[in-house]
Tab-separated table of C-alpha atoms in Angstrom:
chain	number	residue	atom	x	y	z
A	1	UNK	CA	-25.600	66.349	-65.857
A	2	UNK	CA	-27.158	69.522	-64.704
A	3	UNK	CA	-30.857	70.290	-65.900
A	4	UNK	CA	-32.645	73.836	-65.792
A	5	UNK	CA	-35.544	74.433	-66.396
A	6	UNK	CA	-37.516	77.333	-66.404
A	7	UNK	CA	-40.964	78.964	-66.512
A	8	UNK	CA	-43.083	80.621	-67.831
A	9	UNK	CA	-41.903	80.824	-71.593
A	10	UNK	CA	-43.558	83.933	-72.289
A	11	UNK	CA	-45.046	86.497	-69.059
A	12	UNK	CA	-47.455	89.238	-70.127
A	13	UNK	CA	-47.651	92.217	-67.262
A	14	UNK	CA	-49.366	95.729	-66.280
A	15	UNK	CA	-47.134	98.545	-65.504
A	16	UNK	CA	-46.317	98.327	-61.725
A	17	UNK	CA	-47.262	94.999	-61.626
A	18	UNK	CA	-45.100	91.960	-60.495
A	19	UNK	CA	-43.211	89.637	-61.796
A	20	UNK	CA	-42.100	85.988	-60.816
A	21	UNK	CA	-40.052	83.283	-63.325
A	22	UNK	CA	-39.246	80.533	-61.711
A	23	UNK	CA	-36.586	78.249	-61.856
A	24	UNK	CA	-35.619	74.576	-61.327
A	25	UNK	CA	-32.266	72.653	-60.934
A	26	UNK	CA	-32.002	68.842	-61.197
A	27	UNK	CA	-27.855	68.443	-59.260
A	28	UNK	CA	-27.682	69.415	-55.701
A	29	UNK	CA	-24.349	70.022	-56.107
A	30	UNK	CA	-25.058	73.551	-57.799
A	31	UNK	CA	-24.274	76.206	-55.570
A	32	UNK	CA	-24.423	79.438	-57.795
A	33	UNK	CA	-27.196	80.980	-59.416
A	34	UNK	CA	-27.014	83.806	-61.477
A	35	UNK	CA	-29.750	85.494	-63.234
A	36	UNK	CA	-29.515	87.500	-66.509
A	37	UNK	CA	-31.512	90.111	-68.636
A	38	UNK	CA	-31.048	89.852	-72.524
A	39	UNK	CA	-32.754	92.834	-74.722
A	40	UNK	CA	-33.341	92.777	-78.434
A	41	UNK	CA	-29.839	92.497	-80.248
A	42	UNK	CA	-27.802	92.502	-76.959
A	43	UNK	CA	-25.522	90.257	-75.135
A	44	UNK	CA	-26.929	88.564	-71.855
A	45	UNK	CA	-25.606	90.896	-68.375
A	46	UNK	CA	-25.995	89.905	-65.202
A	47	UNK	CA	-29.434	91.659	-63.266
A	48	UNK	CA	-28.915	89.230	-59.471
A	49	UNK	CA	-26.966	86.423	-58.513
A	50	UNK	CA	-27.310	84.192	-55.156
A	51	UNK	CA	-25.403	81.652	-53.883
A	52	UNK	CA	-26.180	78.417	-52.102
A	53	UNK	CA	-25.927	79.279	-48.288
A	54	UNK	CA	-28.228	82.433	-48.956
A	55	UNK	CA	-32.106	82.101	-49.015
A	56	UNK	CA	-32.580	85.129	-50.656
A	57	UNK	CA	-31.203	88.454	-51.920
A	58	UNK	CA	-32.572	91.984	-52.692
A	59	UNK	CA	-31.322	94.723	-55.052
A	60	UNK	CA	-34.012	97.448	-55.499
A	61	UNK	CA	-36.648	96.143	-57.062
A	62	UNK	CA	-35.183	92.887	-58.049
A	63	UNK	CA	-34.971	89.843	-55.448
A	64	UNK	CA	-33.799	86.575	-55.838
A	65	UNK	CA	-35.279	83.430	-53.266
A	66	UNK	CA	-33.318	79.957	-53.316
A	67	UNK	CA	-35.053	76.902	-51.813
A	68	UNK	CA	-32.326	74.499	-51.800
A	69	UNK	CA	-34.250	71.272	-50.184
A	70	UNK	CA	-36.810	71.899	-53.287
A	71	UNK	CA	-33.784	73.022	-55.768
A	72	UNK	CA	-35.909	75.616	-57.182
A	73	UNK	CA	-35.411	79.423	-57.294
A	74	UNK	CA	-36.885	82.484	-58.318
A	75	UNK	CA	-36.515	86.035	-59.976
A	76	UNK	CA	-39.130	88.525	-58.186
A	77	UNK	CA	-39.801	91.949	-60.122
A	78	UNK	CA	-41.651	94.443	-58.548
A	79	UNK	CA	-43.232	97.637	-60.019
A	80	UNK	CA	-42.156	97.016	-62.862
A	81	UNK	CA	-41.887	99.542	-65.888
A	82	UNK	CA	-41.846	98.624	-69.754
A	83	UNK	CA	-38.146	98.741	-69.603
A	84	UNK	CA	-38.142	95.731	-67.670
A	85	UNK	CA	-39.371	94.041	-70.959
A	86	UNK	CA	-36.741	91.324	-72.242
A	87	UNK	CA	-35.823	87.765	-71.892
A	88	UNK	CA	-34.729	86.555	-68.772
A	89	UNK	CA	-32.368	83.892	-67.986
A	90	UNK	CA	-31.866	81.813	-65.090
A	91	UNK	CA	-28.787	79.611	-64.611
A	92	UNK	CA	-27.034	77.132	-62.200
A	93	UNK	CA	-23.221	76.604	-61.611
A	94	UNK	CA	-22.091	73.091	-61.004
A	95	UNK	CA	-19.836	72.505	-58.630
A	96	UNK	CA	-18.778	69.070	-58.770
A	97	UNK	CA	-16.929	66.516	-60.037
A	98	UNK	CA	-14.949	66.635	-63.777
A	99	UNK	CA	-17.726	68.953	-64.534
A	100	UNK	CA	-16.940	71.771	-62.233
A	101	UNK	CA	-17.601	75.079	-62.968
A	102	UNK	CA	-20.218	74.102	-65.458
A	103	UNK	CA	-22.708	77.118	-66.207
A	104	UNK	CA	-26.363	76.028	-67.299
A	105	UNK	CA	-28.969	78.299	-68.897
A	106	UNK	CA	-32.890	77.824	-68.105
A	107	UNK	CA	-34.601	78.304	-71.689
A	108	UNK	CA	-35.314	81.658	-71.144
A	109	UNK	CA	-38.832	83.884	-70.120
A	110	UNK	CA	-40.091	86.659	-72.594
A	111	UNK	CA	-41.191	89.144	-70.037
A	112	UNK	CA	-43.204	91.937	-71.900
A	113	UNK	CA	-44.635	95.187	-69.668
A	114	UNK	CA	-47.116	96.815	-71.082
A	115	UNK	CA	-47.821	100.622	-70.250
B	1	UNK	CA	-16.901	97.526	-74.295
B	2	UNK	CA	-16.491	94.700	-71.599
B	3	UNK	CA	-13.848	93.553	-72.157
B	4	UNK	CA	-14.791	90.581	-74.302
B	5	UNK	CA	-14.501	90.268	-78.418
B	6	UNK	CA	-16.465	88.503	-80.432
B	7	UNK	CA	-15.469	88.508	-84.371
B	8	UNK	CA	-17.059	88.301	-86.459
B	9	UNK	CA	-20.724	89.739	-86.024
B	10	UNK	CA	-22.201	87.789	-89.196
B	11	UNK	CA	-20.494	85.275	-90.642
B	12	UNK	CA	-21.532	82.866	-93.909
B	13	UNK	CA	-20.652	79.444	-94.821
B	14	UNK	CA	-21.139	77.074	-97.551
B	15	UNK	CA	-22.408	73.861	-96.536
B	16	UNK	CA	-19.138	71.606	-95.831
B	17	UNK	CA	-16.978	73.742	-95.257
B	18	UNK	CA	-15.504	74.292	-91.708
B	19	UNK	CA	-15.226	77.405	-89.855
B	20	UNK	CA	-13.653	79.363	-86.839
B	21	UNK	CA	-15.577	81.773	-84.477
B	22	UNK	CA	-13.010	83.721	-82.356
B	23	UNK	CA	-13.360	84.911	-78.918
B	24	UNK	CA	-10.603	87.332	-76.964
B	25	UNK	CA	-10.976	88.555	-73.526
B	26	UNK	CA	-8.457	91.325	-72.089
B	27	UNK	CA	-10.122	90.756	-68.479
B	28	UNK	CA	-7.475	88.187	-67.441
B	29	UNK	CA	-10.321	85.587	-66.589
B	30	UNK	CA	-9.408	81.835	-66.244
B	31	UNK	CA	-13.124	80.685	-67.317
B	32	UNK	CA	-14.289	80.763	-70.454
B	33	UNK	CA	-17.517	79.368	-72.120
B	34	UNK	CA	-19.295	78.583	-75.652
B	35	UNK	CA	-23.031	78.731	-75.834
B	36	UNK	CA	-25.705	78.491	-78.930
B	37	UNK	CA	-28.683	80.391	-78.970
B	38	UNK	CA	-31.466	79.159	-80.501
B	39	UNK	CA	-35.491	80.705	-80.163
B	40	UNK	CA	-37.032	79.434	-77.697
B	41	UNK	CA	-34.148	76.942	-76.746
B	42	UNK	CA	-32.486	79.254	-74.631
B	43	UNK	CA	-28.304	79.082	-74.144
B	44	UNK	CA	-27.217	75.924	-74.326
B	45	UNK	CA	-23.781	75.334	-73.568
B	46	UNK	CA	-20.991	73.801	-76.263
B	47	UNK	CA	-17.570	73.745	-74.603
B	48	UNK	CA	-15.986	75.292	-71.707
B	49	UNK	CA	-12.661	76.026	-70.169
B	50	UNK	CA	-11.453	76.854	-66.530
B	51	UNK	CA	-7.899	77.057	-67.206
B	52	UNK	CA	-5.755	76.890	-70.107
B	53	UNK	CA	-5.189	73.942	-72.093
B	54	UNK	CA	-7.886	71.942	-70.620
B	55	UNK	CA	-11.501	72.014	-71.316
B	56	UNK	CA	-14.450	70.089	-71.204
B	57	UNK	CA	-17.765	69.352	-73.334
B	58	UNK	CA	-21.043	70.762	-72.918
B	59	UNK	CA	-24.512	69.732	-73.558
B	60	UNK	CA	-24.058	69.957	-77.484
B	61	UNK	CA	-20.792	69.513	-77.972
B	62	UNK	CA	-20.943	67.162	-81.224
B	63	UNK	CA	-19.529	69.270	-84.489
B	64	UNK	CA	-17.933	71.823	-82.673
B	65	UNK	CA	-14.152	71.673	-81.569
B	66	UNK	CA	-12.356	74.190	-79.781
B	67	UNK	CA	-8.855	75.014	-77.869
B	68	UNK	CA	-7.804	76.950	-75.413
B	69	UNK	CA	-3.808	77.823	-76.063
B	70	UNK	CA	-3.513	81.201	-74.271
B	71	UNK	CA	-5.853	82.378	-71.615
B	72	UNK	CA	-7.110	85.134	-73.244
B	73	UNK	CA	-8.207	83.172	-76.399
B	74	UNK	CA	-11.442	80.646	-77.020
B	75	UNK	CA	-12.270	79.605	-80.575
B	76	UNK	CA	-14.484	77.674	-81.854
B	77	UNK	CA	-14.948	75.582	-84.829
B	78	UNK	CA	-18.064	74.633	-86.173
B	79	UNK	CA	-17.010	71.806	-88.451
B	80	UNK	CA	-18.847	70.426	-91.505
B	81	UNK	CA	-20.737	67.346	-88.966
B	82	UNK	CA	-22.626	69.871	-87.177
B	83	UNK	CA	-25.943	69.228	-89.649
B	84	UNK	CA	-27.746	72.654	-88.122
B	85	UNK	CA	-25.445	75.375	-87.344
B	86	UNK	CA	-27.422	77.988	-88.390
B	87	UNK	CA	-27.163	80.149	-84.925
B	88	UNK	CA	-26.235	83.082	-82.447
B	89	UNK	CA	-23.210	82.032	-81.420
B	90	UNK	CA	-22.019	83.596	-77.802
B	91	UNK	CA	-18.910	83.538	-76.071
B	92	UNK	CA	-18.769	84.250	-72.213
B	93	UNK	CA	-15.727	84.640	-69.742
B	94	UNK	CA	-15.495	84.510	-65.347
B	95	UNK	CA	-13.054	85.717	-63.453
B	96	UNK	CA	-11.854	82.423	-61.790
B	97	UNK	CA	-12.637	78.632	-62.408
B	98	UNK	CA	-13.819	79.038	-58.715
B	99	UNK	CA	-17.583	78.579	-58.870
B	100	UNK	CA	-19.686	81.642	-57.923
B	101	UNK	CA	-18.754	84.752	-60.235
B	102	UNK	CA	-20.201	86.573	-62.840
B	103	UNK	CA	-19.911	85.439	-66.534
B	104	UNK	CA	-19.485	87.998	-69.032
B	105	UNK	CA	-20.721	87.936	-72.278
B	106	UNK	CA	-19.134	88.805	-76.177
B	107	UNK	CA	-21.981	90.690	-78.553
B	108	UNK	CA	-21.990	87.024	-80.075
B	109	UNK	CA	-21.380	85.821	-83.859
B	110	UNK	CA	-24.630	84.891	-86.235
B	111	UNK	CA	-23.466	82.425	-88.151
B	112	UNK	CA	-25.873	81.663	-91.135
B	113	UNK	CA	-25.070	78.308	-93.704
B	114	UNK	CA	-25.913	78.901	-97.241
């Protein structure tokens, strides 16, 4: 079955400094890859998404980049601002098979911006 | 509040004893998922559902039973051979059982044995 995994565990940062968590995917049949932003006490939303004939996608100061011969991809923050701080989640979407559909979490990245 | 229900937000249970998370979406999404979250172990996935009256087993689907009568409805039962359920519990729905849209998440169920 599908296998994410994801690092770093924990990401320390300066205010207005950048961000990467990176992301790896063991079934090439994945083709969706969402990326979400959990705060204390919340529920999980959605920050980016990207799917498999895309390299990469931009939204402000977010950007996702999809390698799909190395089945890795990435979540790129820049500027970022102590609001940023959470954990992030990466995930892939299986597409194949009697498993179809399948959504699979990374283990999660405790991003914390300091001012 | 998204569209998604969790119930309830802390629940208790005796050691043994079986019990029933529910999950209710008014979004009228065919895809429906079960994950556990656990520090540092991220969301792993128990059971999902792309259409009603089928679904299929996740990573850590052993003690846990669910079914999937209506399409709006998910729940889950964590029954007395799950030997650690101690967890967040949280319930997500997508629109389709098409791959490639946006799951949705419930506020999620902390379900504590004791």
């Amino acid at each position: 079955g599908e296998n994410v995994e994801q690092h770093p565990s924990t990401l320390s940062v300066q205010e207005g400094d950048s961000a990467v968590i990176k992301c790896t995917y063991s079934d090439s049949a994945s083709n969706y890859f969402p990326w979400y932003k959990q705060e204390l006490g919340k529920r999980p939303q959605l920050i980016i998404d990207i799917r498999s004939n895309v390299g990469e996608k931009k939204d402000q100061r977010i950007a996702v980049t999809l390698n799909k011969t190395a089945k890795h991809f990435s979540l790129h923050i820049t500027e970022t601002q102590p609001e940023d701080s959470a954990v992030y989640f990466c995930a892939a979407m299986f597409a194949g098979g009697t498993s179809y559909g399948k959504l699979t979490f990374g283990q999660g990245t405790i991003l914390t911006v300091h001012p | 509040d998204g569209g998604i229900t969790q119930s309830p937000k802390y629940l208790f249970r005796k050691e043994g004893q079986n019990v029933t998370l529910s999950c209710e979406q008014n979004l009228n999404h065919d895809a429906m998922y079960w994950y556990r979250q656990d520090p540092g172990q991220g969301l792993r996935l128990i059971y999902y559902s792309q259409i009603v009256n089928d679904f299929q087993k996740g990573d850590i689907a052993e003690g846990y039973s669910v079914s999937r009568e209506k399409k709006e409805s998910f729940p889950l039962t964590v029954t007395s051979a799950q030997k650690n359920p101690t967890a967040f519990y949280l319930c997500a729905s997508s629109p389709t059982g098409r791959v490639g849209t946006e799951a949705f998440f419930g506020q999620g169920t902390r379900l504590t044995v004791v």
